[in-house]
Coordinates of C-alpha atoms and ligand atoms in Angstrom, one line a residue:
Chain A
M953 CA 17.9 12.6 -18.2
A954 CA 18.5 15.7 -15.8
N955 CA 15.4 16.1 -14.7
R956 CA 14.7 13.5 -11.8
P957 CA 12.7 13.3 -8.7
Q958 CA 14.4 15.9 -6.2
P959 CA 14.8 15.0 -2.4
Q960 CA 12.0 17.0 0.3
F961 CA 13.3 18.3 2.5
P962 CA 13.2 18.8 6.5
E963 CA 14.0 14.3 6.8
P964 CA 16.3 14.5 9.3
N965 CA 17.9 11.3 8.8
T966 CA 18.7 12.3 4.5
E967 CA 20.3 15.9 4.5
A968 CA 23.4 14.9 5.2
Y969 CA 23.4 11.9 2.5
W970 CA 22.5 15.2 0.1
E971 CA 24.6 17.8 1.5
G972 CA 27.0 16.0 0.3
V973 CA 27.0 14.9 -3.1
K974 CA 26.1 19.6 -3.5
E975 CA 29.5 19.2 -2.0
G976 CA 30.0 15.2 -4.8
E977 CA 30.6 13.3 -2.1
L978 CA 28.7 9.5 -1.4
R979 CA 28.2 8.7 2.4
Y980 CA 27.4 6.2 3.6
Q981 CA 27.4 6.0 8.0
Q982 CA 29.6 3.2 10.6
C983 CA 28.3 2.4 13.9
N984 CA 31.1 2.8 16.1
S985 CA 29.5 1.3 19.1
C986 CA 30.2 -2.2 16.3
G987 CA 30.9 -1.3 13.7
E988 CA 27.6 -2.2 11.6
I989 CA 27.5 -0.2 8.0
V990 CA 24.6 1.7 8.0
F991 CA 23.0 2.7 4.4
Y992 CA 19.9 4.4 4.3
P993 CA 21.4 7.3 5.8
R994 CA 19.5 7.3 10.1
Q995 CA 20.0 8.3 13.6
H996 CA 20.6 4.8 14.9
C997 CA 22.2 1.4 14.0
P998 CA 19.7 -0.6 13.0
A999 CA 21.8 -4.0 14.0
C1000 CA 22.5 -2.1 17.9
L1001 CA 20.2 0.9 18.0
S1002 CA 24.0 2.9 18.8
D1003 CA 23.1 7.0 18.2
D1004 CA 27.0 7.2 17.7
L1005 CA 27.9 6.4 13.8
A1006 CA 30.4 8.4 12.6
W1007 CA 30.2 10.2 8.5
K1008 CA 31.6 8.6 5.9
A1009 CA 33.3 9.4 1.9
S1010 CA 32.8 6.3 0.0
K1011 CA 35.1 5.7 -3.4
G1012 CA 32.2 4.8 -5.4
D1013 CA 33.2 2.1 -7.1
G1014 CA 30.3 -0.8 -7.1
T1015 CA 29.6 -3.3 -8.2
V1016 CA 26.0 -3.6 -10.5
Y1017 CA 24.1 -6.8 -7.8
T1018 CA 21.0 -6.3 -9.9
F1019 CA 18.7 -4.1 -11.8
S1020 CA 16.4 -3.7 -14.4
V1021 CA 15.5 -2.0 -17.5
I1022 CA 12.3 0.4 -17.8
R1023 CA 10.2 0.4 -20.5
Q1024 CA 7.5 2.3 -19.7
N1025 CA 7.1 4.3 -16.8
R1026 CA 3.7 7.6 -17.1
M1027 CA 5.0 10.1 -14.7
P1028 CA 6.7 12.8 -15.8
G1029 CA 10.7 12.6 -16.1
F1030 CA 10.0 9.7 -16.9
A1031 CA 6.9 8.8 -19.4
E1032 CA 9.4 10.7 -22.4
L1033 CA 12.3 8.7 -21.7
G1034 CA 12.9 5.8 -23.5
A1035 CA 14.1 2.7 -21.8
Y1036 CA 16.0 3.3 -18.8
S1037 CA 17.9 1.6 -15.7
V1038 CA 17.4 0.8 -12.4
A1039 CA 19.4 -1.0 -10.0
Y1040 CA 21.6 -2.3 -6.5
V1041 CA 24.8 -1.1 -6.2
D1042 CA 26.8 -3.4 -3.8
L1043 CA 30.1 -0.3 -2.4
D1044 CA 33.3 -1.7 -2.2
E1045 CA 32.8 0.3 1.3
G1046 CA 30.1 -2.8 2.0
F1047 CA 26.8 -0.1 2.0
R1048 CA 23.7 -1.4 -0.9
M1049 CA 22.3 1.2 -2.9
L1050 CA 19.5 1.9 -5.2
S1051 CA 20.5 3.7 -7.9
S1052 CA 21.2 3.8 -12.7
I1053 CA 23.1 3.3 -14.3
V1054 CA 23.7 6.1 -17.1
G1055 CA 26.7 5.8 -20.1
V1056 CA 25.3 2.9 -21.8
E1057 CA 24.5 2.9 -25.6
D1058 CA 21.3 -0.2 -24.8
P1059 CA 20.7 -0.5 -20.9
T1060 CA 18.9 -4.0 -22.0
K1061 CA 21.9 -5.3 -23.7
D1062 CA 25.1 -3.4 -22.3
I1063 CA 24.2 -4.1 -18.2
H1064 CA 24.4 -6.5 -15.7
I1065 CA 24.7 -8.3 -13.2
G1066 CA 28.8 -8.6 -12.1
Q1067 CA 29.4 -5.7 -13.1
R1068 CA 31.4 -2.8 -12.3
V1069 CA 31.0 0.7 -11.9
A1070 CA 31.8 4.3 -10.5
V1071 CA 29.7 7.0 -9.2
E1072 CA 28.8 10.3 -11.1
F1073 CA 27.0 12.6 -9.8
E1074 CA 24.3 14.1 -12.6
E1075 CA 23.5 17.9 -12.9
Q1076 CA 20.3 18.3 -12.9
D1077 CA 18.1 20.7 -15.6
E1078 CA 15.7 21.6 -12.0
G1079 CA 16.8 21.6 -8.5
E1080 CA 19.5 22.0 -6.4
Y1081 CA 20.2 18.2 -5.7
P1082 CA 22.6 16.3 -8.6
I1083 CA 22.0 12.5 -7.5
P1084 CA 24.6 9.9 -7.5
V1085 CA 24.3 7.4 -10.2
F1086 CA 26.7 4.4 -11.7
R1087 CA 28.3 4.5 -15.0
P1088 CA 30.5 1.3 -16.4
V1089 CA 34.1 1.0 -15.6
G1090 CA 36.8 -0.6 -17.6
Chain B
M1241 CA -2.3 -29.0 15.6
T1242 CA -3.5 -25.6 16.9
D1243 CA -7.1 -26.3 17.9
R1244 CA -10.0 -25.7 16.0
Q1245 CA -11.2 -22.6 16.8
A1246 CA -11.4 -20.3 14.6
A1247 CA -12.8 -21.2 10.9
I1248 CA -14.1 -19.2 7.6
V1249 CA -17.0 -19.8 6.9
G1250 CA -19.2 -17.1 4.5
I1251 CA -17.1 -16.4 1.1
H1252 CA -17.6 -14.5 -1.8
E1253 CA -15.6 -12.8 -4.3
Y1254 CA -17.7 -9.5 -6.5
P1255 CA -18.2 -10.5 -9.4
L1256 CA -16.9 -7.8 -11.2
R1257 CA -13.4 -6.5 -12.8
V1258 CA -14.7 -3.0 -14.6
A1259 CA -16.9 -1.8 -12.0
P1260 CA -17.6 2.0 -13.0
G1261 CA -19.9 3.5 -11.0
V1262 CA -19.6 1.3 -8.0
S1263 CA -17.3 2.8 -5.5
G1264 CA -15.0 0.9 -3.9
M1265 CA -17.3 1.0 0.0
Q1266 CA -19.9 0.1 -1.9
I1267 CA -17.8 -2.7 -2.2
K1268 CA -17.8 -3.7 0.2
V1269 CA -21.2 -4.0 1.7
A1270 CA -21.7 -6.1 -1.4
S1271 CA -19.2 -8.4 -0.7
I1272 CA -20.0 -8.4 3.2
R1273 CA -23.7 -8.9 2.3
A1274 CA -22.8 -12.0 0.5
A1275 CA -20.8 -13.2 2.6
L1276 CA -22.6 -13.4 5.7
D1277 CA -25.1 -14.9 3.2
D1278 CA -23.4 -17.8 2.7
A1279 CA -22.3 -18.6 6.1
G1280 CA -26.4 -18.9 6.9
L1281 CA -25.4 -15.4 9.5
S1282 CA -26.7 -11.8 9.9
W1283 CA -26.1 -8.4 9.8
S1284 CA -26.5 -8.9 14.1
D1285 CA -24.2 -10.8 14.0
V1286 CA -20.8 -9.6 13.0
D1287 CA -18.6 -7.9 16.2
A1288 CA -15.0 -7.7 15.2
L1289 CA -14.5 -5.6 12.1
Y1290 CA -11.1 -6.0 10.0
D1291 CA -9.9 -3.3 6.9
A1292 CA -6.4 -2.9 4.8
G1293 CA -7.9 0.6 4.2
D1294 CA -7.9 0.3 0.1
G1295 CA -6.7 4.7 -0.1
E1296 CA -10.6 5.1 -1.5
A1297 CA -12.1 3.5 1.3
G1298 CA -10.0 5.5 4.1
G1299 CA -9.4 2.6 6.2
G1300 CA -11.6 0.4 9.2
L1301 CA -12.2 3.9 10.4
Q1302 CA -14.5 5.3 8.0
L1303 CA -15.9 2.0 7.6
A1304 CA -16.7 0.9 10.4
Q1305 CA -18.6 4.3 10.6
Y1306 CA -20.3 4.1 6.9
L1307 CA -21.9 0.1 7.2
G1308 CA -22.9 1.5 11.2
V1309 CA -21.1 -1.0 12.8
H1310 CA -19.8 -0.4 16.5
P1311 CA -16.9 -3.1 17.2
T1312 CA -15.6 -4.9 19.6
I1313 CA -12.7 -5.7 17.0
I1314 CA -11.5 -3.0 15.0
D1315 CA -7.8 -4.3 13.2
T1316 CA -7.0 -2.3 10.7
T1317 CA -3.6 -4.0 9.3
N1318 CA -2.9 -2.3 6.1
V1319 CA 0.9 -4.2 5.1
G1320 CA 0.3 -4.5 1.2
G1321 CA -0.9 -7.2 -1.3
S1322 CA -0.8 -9.4 2.4
S1323 CA -3.0 -7.4 4.8
F1324 CA -5.8 -10.1 5.2
E1325 CA -3.8 -13.1 5.8
F1326 CA -2.5 -11.4 8.7
H1327 CA -5.9 -10.2 9.1
A1328 CA -7.0 -14.1 9.0
A1329 CA -4.2 -14.3 11.8
H1330 CA -5.9 -12.0 14.3
A1331 CA -9.2 -12.7 14.0
L1332 CA -7.9 -16.1 15.2
Q1333 CA -5.9 -15.2 17.7
A1334 CA -9.4 -12.5 18.7
I1335 CA -12.0 -15.8 18.8
A1336 CA -9.2 -17.3 20.4
A1337 CA -9.6 -15.0 22.9
G1338 CA -12.6 -14.7 23.1
K1339 CA -12.1 -11.6 22.0
C1340 CA -14.9 -12.1 19.1
K1341 CA -17.1 -14.8 17.2
V1342 CA -17.8 -13.3 14.0
A1343 CA -15.1 -11.5 12.2
V1344 CA -15.4 -9.4 8.9
L1345 CA -12.5 -9.1 6.1
S1346 CA -13.5 -6.7 3.6
Y1347 CA -12.0 -5.7 0.4
G1348 CA -13.0 -3.1 -2.0
A1349 CA -11.0 -1.2 -5.3
T1350 CA -11.9 0.1 -8.7
S1351 CA -8.4 0.1 -9.6
A1352 CA -9.3 0.5 -13.4
S1353 CA -12.3 2.4 -13.5
R1354 CA -9.7 5.1 -12.4
R1355 CA -6.3 3.6 -14.5
M1356 CA -4.4 3.6 -11.8
A1357 CA -1.1 2.8 -13.1
I1358 CA -0.2 0.4 -10.5
G1359 CA 3.1 -1.4 -11.6
T1360 CA 4.5 1.2 -14.4
G1361 CA 3.9 4.7 -12.0
R1362 CA 6.2 6.5 -9.9
L1363 CA 7.2 4.6 -7.1
G1364 CA 6.0 6.9 -3.5
G1365 CA 4.3 9.9 -3.1
G1366 CA 4.3 13.3 -2.1
G1367 CA 6.7 15.0 1.1
A1368 CA 9.1 14.4 2.4
N1369 CA 10.3 10.3 3.3
W1370 CA 13.1 9.2 4.2
R1371 CA 13.1 6.0 2.2
M1372 CA 11.2 8.1 -0.7
N1373 CA 14.3 10.2 -1.0
M1374 CA 16.7 7.7 -1.7
E1375 CA 15.0 6.5 -4.3
M1376 CA 12.4 8.9 -6.0
P1377 CA 15.0 10.0 -8.2
Y1378 CA 15.8 7.3 -9.6
G1379 CA 12.5 5.9 -10.6
S1380 CA 11.4 2.8 -9.8
T1381 CA 8.9 1.7 -10.9
L1382 CA 6.3 -1.7 -8.6
I1383 CA 7.2 -4.1 -11.4
S1384 CA 10.7 -3.2 -11.8
N1385 CA 11.2 -4.1 -8.6
Y1386 CA 9.6 -7.5 -8.6
A1387 CA 12.3 -7.7 -12.0
M1388 CA 15.4 -7.2 -10.2
V1389 CA 14.5 -10.1 -8.5
K1390 CA 13.6 -12.0 -11.3
Q1391 CA 17.5 -10.6 -12.5
R1392 CA 19.1 -11.6 -10.2
H1393 CA 17.1 -14.8 -9.8
M1394 CA 18.1 -15.8 -13.7
Y1395 CA 21.9 -14.8 -12.6
E1396 CA 22.4 -17.0 -9.4
Y1397 CA 20.4 -20.5 -10.3
G1398 CA 20.1 -20.5 -13.8
T1399 CA 15.7 -19.8 -14.1
T1400 CA 14.8 -19.2 -17.1
T1401 CA 11.8 -17.1 -18.5
E1402 CA 10.9 -20.2 -20.5
Q1403 CA 10.6 -22.1 -17.2
L1404 CA 8.0 -19.3 -14.9
A1405 CA 6.2 -18.5 -17.8
G1406 CA 4.8 -22.1 -16.7
I1407 CA 3.6 -20.2 -13.8
S1408 CA 1.0 -17.7 -16.0
M1409 CA 0.1 -20.7 -18.4
A1410 CA -1.8 -23.0 -15.5
T1411 CA -3.8 -19.7 -13.7
R1412 CA -4.5 -19.1 -17.8
R1413 CA -5.3 -23.2 -17.3
H1414 CA -7.3 -22.4 -14.6
A1415 CA -9.0 -18.9 -15.5
M1416 CA -10.9 -20.4 -18.7
N1417 CA -13.2 -22.6 -16.5
N1418 CA -14.0 -19.8 -13.9
P1419 CA -16.9 -18.0 -16.4
E1420 CA -16.4 -14.1 -14.5
A1421 CA -12.0 -14.8 -15.2
V1422 CA -13.2 -14.6 -18.5
K1423 CA -15.0 -12.2 -18.3
A1424 CA -12.2 -10.4 -16.4
M1425 CA -9.8 -10.2 -19.6
T1426 CA -12.7 -10.1 -22.1
D1427 CA -13.9 -6.7 -20.1
L1428 CA -10.0 -5.4 -19.7
E1429 CA -9.9 -6.6 -23.2
F1430 CA -6.9 -9.1 -23.4
V1431 CA -5.5 -9.5 -26.0
G1432 CA -6.4 -13.9 -26.7
V1433 CA -8.9 -14.9 -24.0
N1434 CA -7.0 -18.1 -24.4
D1435 CA -5.1 -20.5 -23.2
I1436 CA -1.4 -19.5 -23.5
T1437 CA 1.9 -20.7 -24.5
E1438 CA 5.3 -20.1 -23.6
Q1439 CA 5.9 -18.9 -26.8
N1440 CA 2.8 -16.4 -26.5
V1441 CA 4.8 -15.0 -22.5
L1442 CA 7.8 -14.7 -24.3
S1443 CA 6.9 -12.8 -27.4
S1444 CA 4.8 -10.9 -25.4
R1445 CA 6.6 -7.5 -24.8
I1446 CA 8.6 -6.4 -22.1
V1447 CA 7.6 -4.2 -19.4
A1448 CA 10.4 -3.6 -18.1
D1449 CA 13.6 -6.7 -18.3
P1450 CA 12.9 -8.9 -18.0
L1451 CA 9.0 -9.5 -17.5
H1452 CA 7.1 -10.0 -19.9
L1453 CA 3.4 -8.2 -20.1
L1454 CA 2.5 -11.2 -19.4
E1455 CA 4.0 -12.9 -16.5
C1456 CA 2.7 -9.2 -14.9
C1457 CA -1.1 -9.9 -12.5
M1458 CA -3.8 -7.2 -14.4
I1459 CA -4.8 -4.8 -13.1
S1460 CA -8.7 -4.5 -12.9
D1461 CA -11.6 -3.9 -10.0
G1462 CA -12.9 -5.9 -7.7
G1463 CA -13.5 -7.1 -3.7
G1464 CA -15.4 -9.1 -1.3
A1465 CA -15.6 -10.1 1.8
V1466 CA -14.8 -13.3 4.0
I1467 CA -15.8 -14.5 7.5
I1468 CA -14.7 -16.5 10.0
A1469 CA -16.0 -17.4 13.1
G1470 CA -15.2 -19.1 16.8
A1471 CA -16.1 -23.0 16.3
D1472 CA -19.2 -22.9 18.5
V1473 CA -20.7 -20.6 15.1
A1474 CA -18.7 -22.2 13.0
R1475 CA -20.5 -25.7 13.6
N1476 CA -23.1 -24.2 13.2
C1477 CA -23.0 -22.0 10.0
A1478 CA -24.3 -22.8 6.5
K1479 CA -21.3 -24.7 5.5
N1480 CA -18.6 -26.8 6.5
P1481 CA -16.1 -25.1 7.4
V1482 CA -12.5 -24.4 6.9
W1483 CA -10.4 -24.5 9.9
I1484 CA -7.8 -21.8 9.8
I1485 CA -5.0 -24.1 12.0
G1486 CA -1.7 -22.6 11.3
T1487 CA -0.8 -18.3 10.8
G1488 CA 3.0 -16.9 10.3
E1489 CA 3.5 -12.6 9.7
A1490 CA 7.5 -11.6 8.6
V1491 CA 8.5 -8.7 6.9
G1492 CA 11.4 -8.8 4.0
Y1493 CA 13.5 -5.6 3.1
V1494 CA 16.9 -5.3 1.6
D1495 CA 19.7 -4.1 3.5
N1496 CA 23.3 -4.2 2.3
G1497 CA 24.4 -7.7 1.6
S1498 CA 20.8 -9.2 1.3
D1499 CA 20.3 -11.7 -0.8
I1500 CA 16.7 -10.9 -2.4
T1501 CA 15.8 -14.4 -4.1
T1502 CA 14.6 -14.6 -0.6
S1503 CA 11.2 -13.5 0.5
A1504 CA 9.6 -13.0 3.6
A1505 CA 7.8 -16.1 3.4
A1506 CA 11.4 -18.2 4.4
Q1507 CA 9.9 -17.0 7.7
S1508 CA 6.6 -16.6 6.9
G1509 CA 5.8 -20.5 5.7
P1510 CA 7.6 -22.8 9.4
I1511 CA 6.0 -20.4 11.2
A1512 CA 2.6 -21.6 10.3
F1513 CA 3.0 -25.1 8.8
G1514 CA 4.8 -25.6 13.3
E1515 CA 2.3 -24.3 14.6
A1516 CA -0.5 -26.4 11.7
G1517 CA 1.8 -29.6 12.3
I1518 CA 1.6 -30.0 8.2
T1519 CA 5.1 -30.1 6.4
P1520 CA 4.6 -29.0 2.7
D1521 CA 4.1 -32.3 1.3
D1522 CA 1.2 -32.6 2.7
I1523 CA -0.5 -29.6 1.1
D1524 CA -3.1 -30.3 -2.1
I1525 CA -3.4 -27.0 -2.7
A1526 CA -0.9 -23.5 -3.2
M1527 CA -2.9 -19.4 -3.8
I1528 CA 0.4 -17.7 -4.0
Y1529 CA 0.0 -13.5 -4.3
D1530 CA 1.0 -13.9 -8.1
S1531 CA 1.8 -10.4 -8.6
F1532 CA 4.5 -11.6 -11.0
S1533 CA 5.4 -14.7 -12.4
I1534 CA 8.9 -14.5 -9.8
T1535 CA 6.3 -14.2 -6.5
V1536 CA 5.2 -16.9 -7.4
A1537 CA 8.4 -18.6 -8.4
V1538 CA 9.8 -17.2 -5.2
C1539 CA 7.9 -18.1 -1.8
L1540 CA 7.2 -22.0 -3.7
E1541 CA 11.1 -21.6 -2.9
D1542 CA 10.2 -20.0 0.5
L1543 CA 7.4 -22.4 1.6
G1544 CA 9.7 -25.5 0.8
F1545 CA 7.7 -26.7 -1.8
C1546 CA 10.6 -26.3 -3.6
A1547 CA 14.9 -25.6 -2.5
K1548 CA 15.2 -22.3 -3.3
G1549 CA 16.4 -22.5 -6.8
E1550 CA 14.8 -24.6 -8.2
A1551 CA 11.6 -23.0 -8.8
G1552 CA 12.6 -23.0 -12.4
D1553 CA 11.6 -27.2 -13.2
F1554 CA 9.6 -27.2 -11.1
V1555 CA 7.4 -24.8 -12.2
A1556 CA 7.6 -25.9 -16.0
G1557 CA 5.6 -26.3 -19.0
G1558 CA 2.8 -25.4 -16.6
R1559 CA 3.6 -28.0 -14.0
L1560 CA 0.8 -27.1 -11.2
A1561 CA -1.8 -26.5 -13.4
Y1562 CA -5.6 -28.5 -11.0
D1563 CA -5.5 -31.6 -13.1
N1564 CA -1.6 -33.0 -12.8
D1565 CA -1.5 -36.3 -10.5
A1566 CA 2.1 -35.7 -11.3
A1567 CA 3.1 -32.6 -9.5
K1568 CA 0.8 -33.0 -6.4
L1569 CA 0.2 -29.9 -6.3
A1570 CA -1.7 -26.4 -8.0
I1571 CA -2.1 -23.5 -7.5
N1572 CA -4.0 -20.1 -7.5
T1573 CA -7.2 -23.1 -9.1
D1574 CA -9.3 -19.1 -9.3
G1575 CA -7.0 -17.4 -12.7
G1576 CA -4.4 -15.6 -9.7
G1577 CA -3.7 -12.1 -10.5
L1578 CA -2.5 -13.0 -13.2
S1579 CA -5.6 -13.8 -15.2
S1580 CA -8.8 -13.5 -13.3
N1581 CA -8.5 -11.0 -10.4
H1582 CA -6.2 -8.1 -9.6
P1583 CA -7.5 -4.4 -8.0
G1584 CA -4.1 -3.7 -6.3
M1585 CA -4.3 -6.3 -3.2
R1586 CA -5.1 -10.2 -4.0
G1587 CA -4.9 -11.6 -0.6
I1588 CA -8.6 -12.0 0.6
F1589 CA -8.6 -14.1 -3.2
L1590 CA -6.4 -16.4 -1.9
L1591 CA -7.9 -18.0 1.3
I1592 CA -11.4 -16.9 -1.2
E1593 CA -10.3 -20.1 -3.5
A1594 CA -8.2 -21.5 -0.9
A1595 CA -11.9 -22.4 0.9
R1596 CA -13.5 -23.2 -2.7
Q1597 CA -11.4 -25.6 -2.9
L1598 CA -12.3 -27.1 0.1
R1599 CA -15.5 -27.1 -0.1
G1600 CA -15.2 -29.0 -3.2
E1601 CA -16.4 -25.7 -5.5
S1602 CA -14.0 -24.2 -7.1
H1603 CA -14.0 -25.0 -11.5
S1604 CA -10.7 -26.2 -11.0
Q1605 CA -11.8 -28.2 -8.4
V1606 CA -8.8 -30.7 -7.2
E1607 CA -10.6 -34.1 -6.6
G1608 CA -10.5 -34.7 -2.3
A1609 CA -8.3 -31.3 -1.3
K1610 CA -7.8 -31.4 2.2
L1611 CA -4.8 -29.2 2.9
A1612 CA -4.1 -25.7 1.4
V1613 CA -2.2 -22.6 1.9
A1614 CA -2.5 -18.7 1.0
H1615 CA 0.4 -16.8 1.6
G1616 CA 0.1 -12.9 0.6
N1617 CA 3.6 -10.8 -0.3
G1618 CA 2.6 -7.8 -0.4
G1619 CA 4.4 -4.2 -0.6
M1620 CA 7.8 -4.7 -3.3
L1621 CA 9.5 -7.8 -3.1
A1622 CA 13.0 -6.5 -3.3
S1623 CA 12.7 -3.3 -1.1
I1624 CA 10.1 -4.0 1.1
H1625 CA 8.2 -6.4 1.6
T1626 CA 6.0 -8.3 3.7
G1627 CA 4.7 -12.4 3.7
G1628 CA 1.5 -13.6 5.3
T1629 CA 1.2 -17.5 6.1
V1630 CA -2.6 -18.7 6.7
I1631 CA -2.6 -22.8 6.5
L1632 CA -6.8 -24.6 5.9
A1633 CA -7.9 -27.5 6.8
K1634 CA -11.3 -29.5 5.4
D1635 CA -13.4 -30.0 8.6
Ligands
LIG3141 ZN1 25.8 0.0 16.3

């Protein structure tokens, strides 16, 4: 799998996140006013509406919160795949992201809630942005 | 209890689920005409227009021109499949404020004829977008989105597919009593147009783990209309008014550390029940948006029909069928989105079937039904969704 849709720009909320991905860094934000962890990226803190946010780099370690294995998707880039997963991963820094769990033999059997996973940056056939995905560890 | 200020006075569900050569807007017009007839009202009585804009029709602005009306209230709220519950709430408010007297809600779509892959296509459209930039690369589908809620519900509460199959079973039983639903399943070439068992659900193919095909709604053409009028008009209509006595609205979304097994219904439900001055125990009929089995399970819990995590037992074995007196509650007596009608935004059918029940006109009539809830769930349960709760009372 290496033909995922690319993010599209200009989109000022997510630009810095995707620049981070290009550099091999999974970025999230924290509010300097109230300490809230902010994800998906944006230019304000949803807890206090401050615009004073700091970018941070995640270690990329997390836990599967939930997932599904898609057996049928008619869209190009996915239609020709076998079963593949989507998952919410809870990162240790306290943010949740939608992603995919890769590197398992059979996604219908080898993924489970509570599983520990680590980020990796999947190069794509086309487009300049790799895509952050997660692989089980341990 | 809210004063009886506004009521559903006219309803119509477009009879076909496969309607080639007909546009969504034409379905709206046919439905509006029939619903006005049902109410004994005429075109010139209409002074408020509510529309969710289903893509083909382009929303209230274009619809007003197409219909040829100059309403004094134009509401184009689009919050997905629950839009019509929001419209009913807004119509009640506008009527109570004296801003209008006769409101028209309508819906029409030809998703089946246009072969729309609603559940299994990639989510989102083109162009730069804050959320799409974070989600598009992963190929999430609508069905996988709801499936992630079912997965977590099973993990947290031990809920099983065997249990949730009870939702599909009860709904199919109701559909088999409804000639239009039978025709729908026939026209859409369902593999078996018959009652279904737990085993049928379990052995139907998995579309996105852990959701099986028979836990997913159909994709049909269709539409309908609802006429809501103020008390003075309603008292003189052709049919008994079905009073709107409480409404609630909410949005729910995934967040860092949030619980995705709890939906927006946990907010909209208590607001609506509070306004109506009743509790879930008082309800005879619940029309719950059955996009998927898990949607119904989560919403039943959040509305307070059972405790969080207990929906599995509550629905198991097809308990919530119309003729099971022991259950004291029946759901989706028209056959629901699972087995009767789902062109993409089924919220209007929840209002229509609830009104039928309270008039005594359902094909799966619950004898003596006096109070109903229609709960629409729009959007995507595991990411962003809406909840619209409407409490309805027999005259
Ligand atoms: Zn803050």
